[in-house]
PDB file of C-alpha atoms in Angstrom:
ATOM      1  CA  MET A   1      85.996  66.522 141.488  1.00  0.00           C
ATOM      2  CA  ALA A   2      87.262  68.390 138.280  1.00  0.00           C
ATOM      3  CA  ASP A   3      84.520  67.000 136.249  1.00  0.00           C
ATOM      4  CA  VAL A   4      81.953  68.266 138.709  1.00  0.00           C
ATOM      5  CA  PHE A   5      83.479  72.027 138.421  1.00  0.00           C
ATOM      6  CA  ARG A   6      83.492  71.825 134.982  1.00  0.00           C
ATOM      7  CA  ALA A   7      79.997  70.214 134.533  1.00  0.00           C
ATOM      8  CA  LEU A   8      78.739  73.250 136.361  1.00  0.00           C
ATOM      9  CA  ASP A   9      80.516  75.846 134.204  1.00  0.00           C
ATOM     10  CA  ASP A  10      77.765  76.334 131.983  1.00  0.00           C
ATOM     11  CA  ARG A  11      74.069  77.407 132.093  1.00  0.00           C
ATOM     12  CA  THR A  12      72.529  75.033 129.839  1.00  0.00           C
ATOM     13  CA  ARG A  13      73.924  72.473 132.202  1.00  0.00           C
ATOM     14  CA  ARG A  14      73.150  74.190 135.117  1.00  0.00           C
ATOM     15  CA  ILE A  15      69.192  74.767 133.805  1.00  0.00           C
ATOM     16  CA  ILE A  16      68.956  70.925 132.832  1.00  0.00           C
ATOM     17  CA  LEU A  17      69.603  70.007 136.688  1.00  0.00           C
ATOM     18  CA  ASP A  18      66.945  72.962 137.265  1.00  0.00           C
ATOM     19  CA  LEU A  19      64.764  71.016 135.270  1.00  0.00           C
ATOM     20  CA  LEU A  20      65.658  67.232 137.246  1.00  0.00           C
ATOM     21  CA  VAL A  21      64.924  68.830 140.753  1.00  0.00           C
ATOM     22  CA  GLU A  22      61.670  70.183 139.893  1.00  0.00           C
ATOM     23  CA  ARG A  23      60.357  66.811 138.273  1.00  0.00           C
ATOM     24  CA  ASP A  24      63.110  63.868 137.964  1.00  0.00           C
ATOM     25  CA  GLY A  25      63.106  61.598 136.121  1.00  0.00           C
ATOM     26  CA  ARG A  26      62.678  62.951 132.534  1.00  0.00           C
ATOM     27  CA  SER A  27      63.796  61.898 128.811  1.00  0.00           C
ATOM     28  CA  LEU A  28      66.049  63.724 126.789  1.00  0.00           C
ATOM     29  CA  PHE A  29      62.772  64.615 124.225  1.00  0.00           C
ATOM     30  CA  GLU A  30      61.312  66.447 127.089  1.00  0.00           C
ATOM     31  CA  ILE A  31      64.564  68.161 128.301  1.00  0.00           C
ATOM     32  CA  CYS A  32      64.640  69.212 124.916  1.00  0.00           C
ATOM     33  CA  GLY A  33      61.517  70.847 124.707  1.00  0.00           C
ATOM     34  CA  ALA A  34      61.378  72.182 128.367  1.00  0.00           C
ATOM     35  CA  LEU A  35      64.332  74.381 127.683  1.00  0.00           C
ATOM     36  CA  THR A  36      63.241  75.593 124.014  1.00  0.00           C
ATOM     37  CA  THR A  37      60.078  76.134 125.452  1.00  0.00           C
ATOM     38  CA  ARG A  38      60.866  77.719 128.871  1.00  0.00           C
ATOM     39  CA  TYR A  39      64.272  79.412 128.792  1.00  0.00           C
ATOM     40  CA  GLY A  40      64.554  79.805 124.655  1.00  0.00           C
ATOM     41  CA  LEU A  41      67.358  77.763 124.431  1.00  0.00           C
ATOM     42  CA  SER A  42      67.239  76.163 121.283  1.00  0.00           C
ATOM     43  CA  SER A  43      70.256  73.733 121.623  1.00  0.00           C
ATOM     44  CA  SER A  44      70.060  70.834 119.087  1.00  0.00           C
ATOM     45  CA  ARG A  45      68.763  67.492 120.310  1.00  0.00           C
ATOM     46  CA  GLN A  46      72.473  66.377 119.948  1.00  0.00           C
ATOM     47  CA  ALA A  47      74.113  69.527 121.895  1.00  0.00           C
ATOM     48  CA  ILE A  48      71.735  68.637 124.540  1.00  0.00           C
ATOM     49  CA  SER A  49      72.416  64.555 124.688  1.00  0.00           C
ATOM     50  CA  GLN A  50      76.212  65.702 124.762  1.00  0.00           C
ATOM     51  CA  HIS A  51      75.661  68.554 128.419  1.00  0.00           C
ATOM     52  CA  LEU A  52      73.351  65.178 129.771  1.00  0.00           C
ATOM     53  CA  ALA A  53      76.463  63.091 128.812  1.00  0.00           C
ATOM     54  CA  VAL A  54      79.041  65.651 130.345  1.00  0.00           C
ATOM     55  CA  LEU A  55      76.315  65.974 133.248  1.00  0.00           C
ATOM     56  CA  GLU A  56      76.349  61.576 133.580  1.00  0.00           C
ATOM     57  CA  GLU A  57      80.014  61.417 133.510  1.00  0.00           C
ATOM     58  CA  ALA A  58      80.534  63.778 136.830  1.00  0.00           C
ATOM     59  CA  GLY A  59      77.886  61.711 138.515  1.00  0.00           C
ATOM     60  CA  LEU A  60      75.092  64.432 138.768  1.00  0.00           C
ATOM     61  CA  VAL A  61      73.169  63.017 136.537  1.00  0.00           C
ATOM     62  CA  ARG A  62      72.100  59.003 136.472  1.00  0.00           C
ATOM     63  CA  THR A  63      70.029  57.684 133.862  1.00  0.00           C
ATOM     64  CA  GLU A  64      67.934  54.348 134.351  1.00  0.00           C
ATOM     65  CA  ARG A  65      64.964  52.844 131.774  1.00  0.00           C
ATOM     66  CA  GLN A  66      61.603  52.778 132.246  1.00  0.00           C
ATOM     67  CA  GLY A  67      60.423  50.444 129.931  1.00  0.00           C
ATOM     68  CA  ARG A  68      62.680  50.920 126.722  1.00  0.00           C
ATOM     69  CA  THR A  69      63.127  54.840 127.327  1.00  0.00           C
ATOM     70  CA  LYS A  70      66.210  56.239 129.063  1.00  0.00           C
ATOM     71  CA  LEU A  71      65.256  59.035 131.693  1.00  0.00           C
ATOM     72  CA  HIS A  72      67.724  61.197 133.409  1.00  0.00           C
ATOM     73  CA  HIS A  73      67.947  61.931 137.103  1.00  0.00           C
ATOM     74  CA  PHE A  74      69.456  64.242 139.634  1.00  0.00           C
ATOM     75  CA  ASP A  75      72.235  62.958 141.697  1.00  0.00           C
ATOM     76  CA  PRO A  76      73.417  65.607 144.095  1.00  0.00           C
ATOM     77  CA  GLY A  77      76.097  63.359 145.876  1.00  0.00           C
ATOM     78  CA  PRO A  78      79.160  65.048 143.981  1.00  0.00           C
ATOM     79  CA  LEU A  79      77.915  68.277 145.586  1.00  0.00           C
ATOM     80  CA  ALA A  80      77.926  67.319 149.254  1.00  0.00           C
ATOM     81  CA  GLU A  81      81.284  66.480 147.904  1.00  0.00           C
ATOM     82  CA  ILE A  82      81.934  70.044 147.892  1.00  0.00           C
ATOM     83  CA  ALA A  83      80.036  70.747 150.763  1.00  0.00           C
ATOM     84  CA  ARG A  84      82.387  68.141 152.861  1.00  0.00           C
ATOM     85  CA  ARG A  85      85.535  69.844 151.850  1.00  0.00           C
ATOM     86  CA  TRP A  86      84.298  73.208 152.411  1.00  0.00           C
ATOM     87  CA  PRO A  87      82.034  73.313 155.101  1.00  0.00           C
ATOM     88  CA  GLU A  88      80.163  76.289 156.127  1.00  0.00           C
ATOM     89  CA  ARG A  89      81.592  78.067 159.088  1.00  0.00           C
ATOM     90  CA  LYS A  90      79.249  77.444 162.447  1.00  0.00           C
ATOM     91  CA  GLN A  91      78.796  81.423 164.079  1.00  0.00           C
ATOM     92  CA  ASP A  92      79.497  81.340 167.215  1.00  0.00           C
ATOM     93  CA  PRO A  93      75.602  82.154 169.131  1.00  0.00           C
TER      94      PRO A  93
ATOM     95  CA  MET B   1      47.029  69.106  99.328  1.00  0.00           C
ATOM     96  CA  ARG B   2      45.817  67.460 102.824  1.00  0.00           C
ATOM     97  CA  ILE B   3      46.878  64.943 104.736  1.00  0.00           C
ATOM     98  CA  ARG B   4      44.556  62.220 103.830  1.00  0.00           C
ATOM     99  CA  LEU B   5      46.788  59.373 105.660  1.00  0.00           C
ATOM    100  CA  THR B   6      49.461  58.747 107.951  1.00  0.00           C
ATOM    101  CA  SER B   7      50.798  55.739 109.790  1.00  0.00           C
ATOM    102  CA  VAL B   8      52.959  53.465 112.650  1.00  0.00           C
ATOM    103  CA  PHE B   9      54.629  51.452 112.605  1.00  0.00           C
ATOM    104  CA  VAL B  10      53.227  48.489 115.169  1.00  0.00           C
ATOM    105  CA  ASP B  11      54.675  45.014 116.103  1.00  0.00           C
ATOM    106  CA  ASP B  12      51.488  43.137 116.152  1.00  0.00           C
ATOM    107  CA  GLN B  13      48.257  44.569 114.117  1.00  0.00           C
ATOM    108  CA  ARG B  14      45.938  42.625 116.170  1.00  0.00           C
ATOM    109  CA  ALA B  15      46.937  43.590 119.548  1.00  0.00           C
ATOM    110  CA  ALA B  16      47.545  47.420 118.026  1.00  0.00           C
ATOM    111  CA  HIS B  17      43.880  47.499 116.555  1.00  0.00           C
ATOM    112  CA  ARG B  18      42.702  46.573 120.330  1.00  0.00           C
ATOM    113  CA  PHE B  19      45.107  48.989 121.599  1.00  0.00           C
ATOM    114  CA  TYR B  20      44.039  52.346 119.152  1.00  0.00           C
ATOM    115  CA  THR B  21      40.561  51.207 119.504  1.00  0.00           C
ATOM    116  CA  GLU B  22      39.805  50.014 122.878  1.00  0.00           C
ATOM    117  CA  VAL B  23      42.142  51.948 124.611  1.00  0.00           C
ATOM    118  CA  LEU B  24      42.637  55.253 122.955  1.00  0.00           C
ATOM    119  CA  GLY B  25      39.351  55.296 121.296  1.00  0.00           C
ATOM    120  CA  PHE B  26      40.096  55.716 117.408  1.00  0.00           C
ATOM    121  CA  ARG B  27      36.956  53.557 114.940  1.00  0.00           C
ATOM    122  CA  THR B  28      38.023  51.445 112.702  1.00  0.00           C
ATOM    123  CA  LYS B  29      37.885  52.793 109.401  1.00  0.00           C
ATOM    124  CA  HIS B  30      39.554  49.524 107.265  1.00  0.00           C
ATOM    125  CA  GLU B  31      40.691  46.307 107.757  1.00  0.00           C
ATOM    126  CA  GLU B  32      41.408  44.505 104.551  1.00  0.00           C
ATOM    127  CA  PRO B  33      43.443  41.934 104.091  1.00  0.00           C
ATOM    128  CA  LEU B  34      46.883  42.214 102.183  1.00  0.00           C
ATOM    129  CA  GLY B  35      48.985  39.171 101.717  1.00  0.00           C
ATOM    130  CA  ASP B  36      50.024  38.201 104.897  1.00  0.00           C
ATOM    131  CA  ASP B  37      48.877  41.131 106.741  1.00  0.00           C
ATOM    132  CA  LEU B  38      46.227  44.060 106.573  1.00  0.00           C
ATOM    133  CA  TRP B  39      45.043  46.990 105.660  1.00  0.00           C
ATOM    134  CA  LEU B  40      44.109  48.445 108.552  1.00  0.00           C
ATOM    135  CA  THR B  41      42.858  52.206 109.749  1.00  0.00           C
ATOM    136  CA  VAL B  42      41.446  53.748 112.179  1.00  0.00           C
ATOM    137  CA  VAL B  43      40.175  57.276 112.695  1.00  0.00           C
ATOM    138  CA  GLY B  44      38.937  59.435 115.027  1.00  0.00           C
ATOM    139  CA  ALA B  45      35.928  58.691 116.668  1.00  0.00           C
ATOM    140  CA  ASP B  46      34.480  62.307 116.168  1.00  0.00           C
ATOM    141  CA  ASP B  47      36.002  62.704 113.163  1.00  0.00           C
ATOM    142  CA  PRO B  48      35.435  59.594 110.604  1.00  0.00           C
ATOM    143  CA  ASP B  49      36.382  61.051 107.662  1.00  0.00           C
ATOM    144  CA  GLY B  50      39.205  62.484 108.458  1.00  0.00           C
ATOM    145  CA  PRO B  51      42.719  62.042 108.325  1.00  0.00           C
ATOM    146  CA  GLU B  52      43.663  58.223 108.863  1.00  0.00           C
ATOM    147  CA  LEU B  53      45.962  56.370 111.230  1.00  0.00           C
ATOM    148  CA  LEU B  54      47.668  53.079 109.200  1.00  0.00           C
ATOM    149  CA  LEU B  55      48.842  50.644 111.338  1.00  0.00           C
ATOM    150  CA  GLU B  56      51.692  49.281 109.410  1.00  0.00           C
ATOM    151  CA  PRO B  57      53.503  45.536 110.304  1.00  0.00           C
ATOM    152  CA  SER B  58      57.096  46.870 112.072  1.00  0.00           C
ATOM    153  CA  GLY B  59      58.395  43.871 109.863  1.00  0.00           C
ATOM    154  CA  HIS B  60      61.345  46.139 107.843  1.00  0.00           C
ATOM    155  CA  PRO B  61      64.636  45.635 109.389  1.00  0.00           C
ATOM    156  CA  ALA B  62      65.287  49.423 109.579  1.00  0.00           C
ATOM    157  CA  VAL B  63      61.979  49.776 111.620  1.00  0.00           C
ATOM    158  CA  GLY B  64      63.483  47.863 114.841  1.00  0.00           C
ATOM    159  CA  PRO B  65      66.790  50.440 115.059  1.00  0.00           C
ATOM    160  CA  TYR B  66      64.625  53.643 114.103  1.00  0.00           C
ATOM    161  CA  ARG B  67      61.898  53.011 116.615  1.00  0.00           C
ATOM    162  CA  GLU B  68      64.559  51.840 119.496  1.00  0.00           C
ATOM    163  CA  ALA B  69      66.493  55.022 119.372  1.00  0.00           C
ATOM    164  CA  LEU B  70      63.682  57.463 119.239  1.00  0.00           C
ATOM    165  CA  VAL B  71      61.766  55.622 122.000  1.00  0.00           C
ATOM    166  CA  ALA B  72      65.163  55.390 123.977  1.00  0.00           C
ATOM    167  CA  ASP B  73      64.918  59.138 123.634  1.00  0.00           C
ATOM    168  CA  GLY B  74      61.362  59.451 124.027  1.00  0.00           C
ATOM    169  CA  ILE B  75      60.978  60.852 120.895  1.00  0.00           C
ATOM    170  CA  PRO B  76      57.207  60.304 119.835  1.00  0.00           C
ATOM    171  CA  ILE B  77      56.635  59.549 116.769  1.00  0.00           C
ATOM    172  CA  ALA B  78      52.613  61.052 116.132  1.00  0.00           C
ATOM    173  CA  GLN B  79      50.999  63.724 117.653  1.00  0.00           C
ATOM    174  CA  PHE B  80      46.787  63.547 118.330  1.00  0.00           C
ATOM    175  CA  GLU B  81      44.757  66.132 119.803  1.00  0.00           C
ATOM    176  CA  VAL B  82      42.855  65.597 122.868  1.00  0.00           C
ATOM    177  CA  ALA B  83      39.930  68.200 124.559  1.00  0.00           C
ATOM    178  CA  ASP B  84      41.009  67.626 127.864  1.00  0.00           C
ATOM    179  CA  LEU B  85      44.211  66.552 128.335  1.00  0.00           C
ATOM    180  CA  ALA B  86      44.390  66.152 132.037  1.00  0.00           C
ATOM    181  CA  ALA B  87      41.008  63.682 132.154  1.00  0.00           C
ATOM    182  CA  GLU B  88      42.779  61.906 128.842  1.00  0.00           C
ATOM    183  CA  HIS B  89      45.977  61.265 131.041  1.00  0.00           C
ATOM    184  CA  ALA B  90      43.813  59.973 134.569  1.00  0.00           C
ATOM    185  CA  ARG B  91      41.315  57.744 132.432  1.00  0.00           C
ATOM    186  CA  LEU B  92      44.557  56.010 130.139  1.00  0.00           C
ATOM    187  CA  THR B  93      46.849  55.558 133.081  1.00  0.00           C
ATOM    188  CA  GLU B  94      43.651  54.052 135.360  1.00  0.00           C
ATOM    189  CA  LEU B  95      43.659  51.594 132.142  1.00  0.00           C
ATOM    190  CA  GLY B  96      47.391  50.944 132.509  1.00  0.00           C
ATOM    191  CA  VAL B  97      48.445  53.266 130.042  1.00  0.00           C
ATOM    192  CA  ARG B  98      52.648  54.064 130.931  1.00  0.00           C
ATOM    193  CA  PHE B  99      53.327  57.677 130.535  1.00  0.00           C
ATOM    194  CA  THR B 100      56.525  58.688 129.659  1.00  0.00           C
ATOM    195  CA  GLN B 101      55.851  62.236 130.268  1.00  0.00           C
ATOM    196  CA  PRO B 102      53.106  63.421 132.238  1.00  0.00           C
ATOM    197  CA  PRO B 103      51.061  66.377 131.295  1.00  0.00           C
ATOM    198  CA  THR B 104      53.907  69.263 130.828  1.00  0.00           C
ATOM    199  CA  ASP B 105      52.362  73.171 130.078  1.00  0.00           C
ATOM    200  CA  ILE B 106      54.441  74.104 127.316  1.00  0.00           C
ATOM    201  CA  GLY B 107      52.662  77.913 126.699  1.00  0.00           C
ATOM    202  CA  SER B 108      50.482  77.282 123.652  1.00  0.00           C
ATOM    203  CA  ALA B 109      49.900  73.766 124.338  1.00  0.00           C
ATOM    204  CA  VAL B 110      49.613  71.062 127.307  1.00  0.00           C
ATOM    205  CA  THR B 111      51.367  67.871 126.072  1.00  0.00           C
ATOM    206  CA  ALA B 112      51.802  64.601 127.882  1.00  0.00           C
ATOM    207  CA  VAL B 113      53.710  61.357 126.367  1.00  0.00           C
ATOM    208  CA  LEU B 114      52.634  57.588 126.696  1.00  0.00           C
ATOM    209  CA  ASP B 115      53.597  54.508 125.209  1.00  0.00           C
ATOM    210  CA  ASP B 116      51.315  52.456 122.661  1.00  0.00           C
ATOM    211  CA  THR B 117      52.561  49.327 123.963  1.00  0.00           C
ATOM    212  CA  CYS B 118      53.019  48.650 120.101  1.00  0.00           C
ATOM    213  CA  GLY B 119      56.806  50.190 119.662  1.00  0.00           C
ATOM    214  CA  ASN B 120      55.840  53.776 119.875  1.00  0.00           C
ATOM    215  CA  LEU B 121      55.712  56.543 121.745  1.00  0.00           C
ATOM    216  CA  ILE B 122      52.758  58.844 121.563  1.00  0.00           C
ATOM    217  CA  GLN B 123      52.466  62.483 122.269  1.00  0.00           C
ATOM    218  CA  LEU B 124      49.138  63.779 123.262  1.00  0.00           C
ATOM    219  CA  LEU B 125      48.481  67.489 122.656  1.00  0.00           C
ATOM    220  CA  GLN B 126      45.600  70.122 123.718  1.00  0.00           C
ATOM    221  CA  PRO B 127      45.787  73.364 122.529  1.00  0.00           C
ATOM    222  CA  ARG B 128      45.968  75.983 125.008  1.00  0.00           C
ATOM    223  CA  GLU B 129      42.025  78.118 124.291  1.00  0.00           C
ATOM    224  CA  ALA B 130      42.653  81.416 122.482  1.00  0.00           C
TER     225      ALA B 130
END
């Protein structure tokens, strides 16, 4: 779980997850493009690739090939573990 | 100085010629034997004297790894302008063309990325009207 918190402790990585929630299955090229044109984040392609590796290691991003292109998908699984460990308290009616 | 000719590497010149003319809609400009291969160029249908695109054989050993790495990361190798991207996307999808990126608004333009079935990704771009 430590990996999940480390992965989320970065604005660029949180925005990458926002992009994948908005529409899943994006290539590195497309993620870089969206970060630049929509968020003004002009990180290098290599830096974004490393951010994606951190997210993938934490289990928040999965990759799969479509043809020969690697597409990135959001996996909310690790976040559900957080909610299970610290569940929201039920309010009395 | 201006761009007269640019090229994409293609796995099979005949198959590439079919895709670039019959599917994408370019016109043949030059088709001349050159050793075992062809000097094969296409031009835009409405721009016959414009820049030519050379469909170049991908036989050189460096081409494989180079293109594989670009395609894996979704990086297009060339960009073509279209008048109506939504219409082209619908038309090409109907013809079975696979897009790795659907039409996406990038502010100054709308872009999409397709697989040319010859080993490359191609970006289509519709500039936003000023």
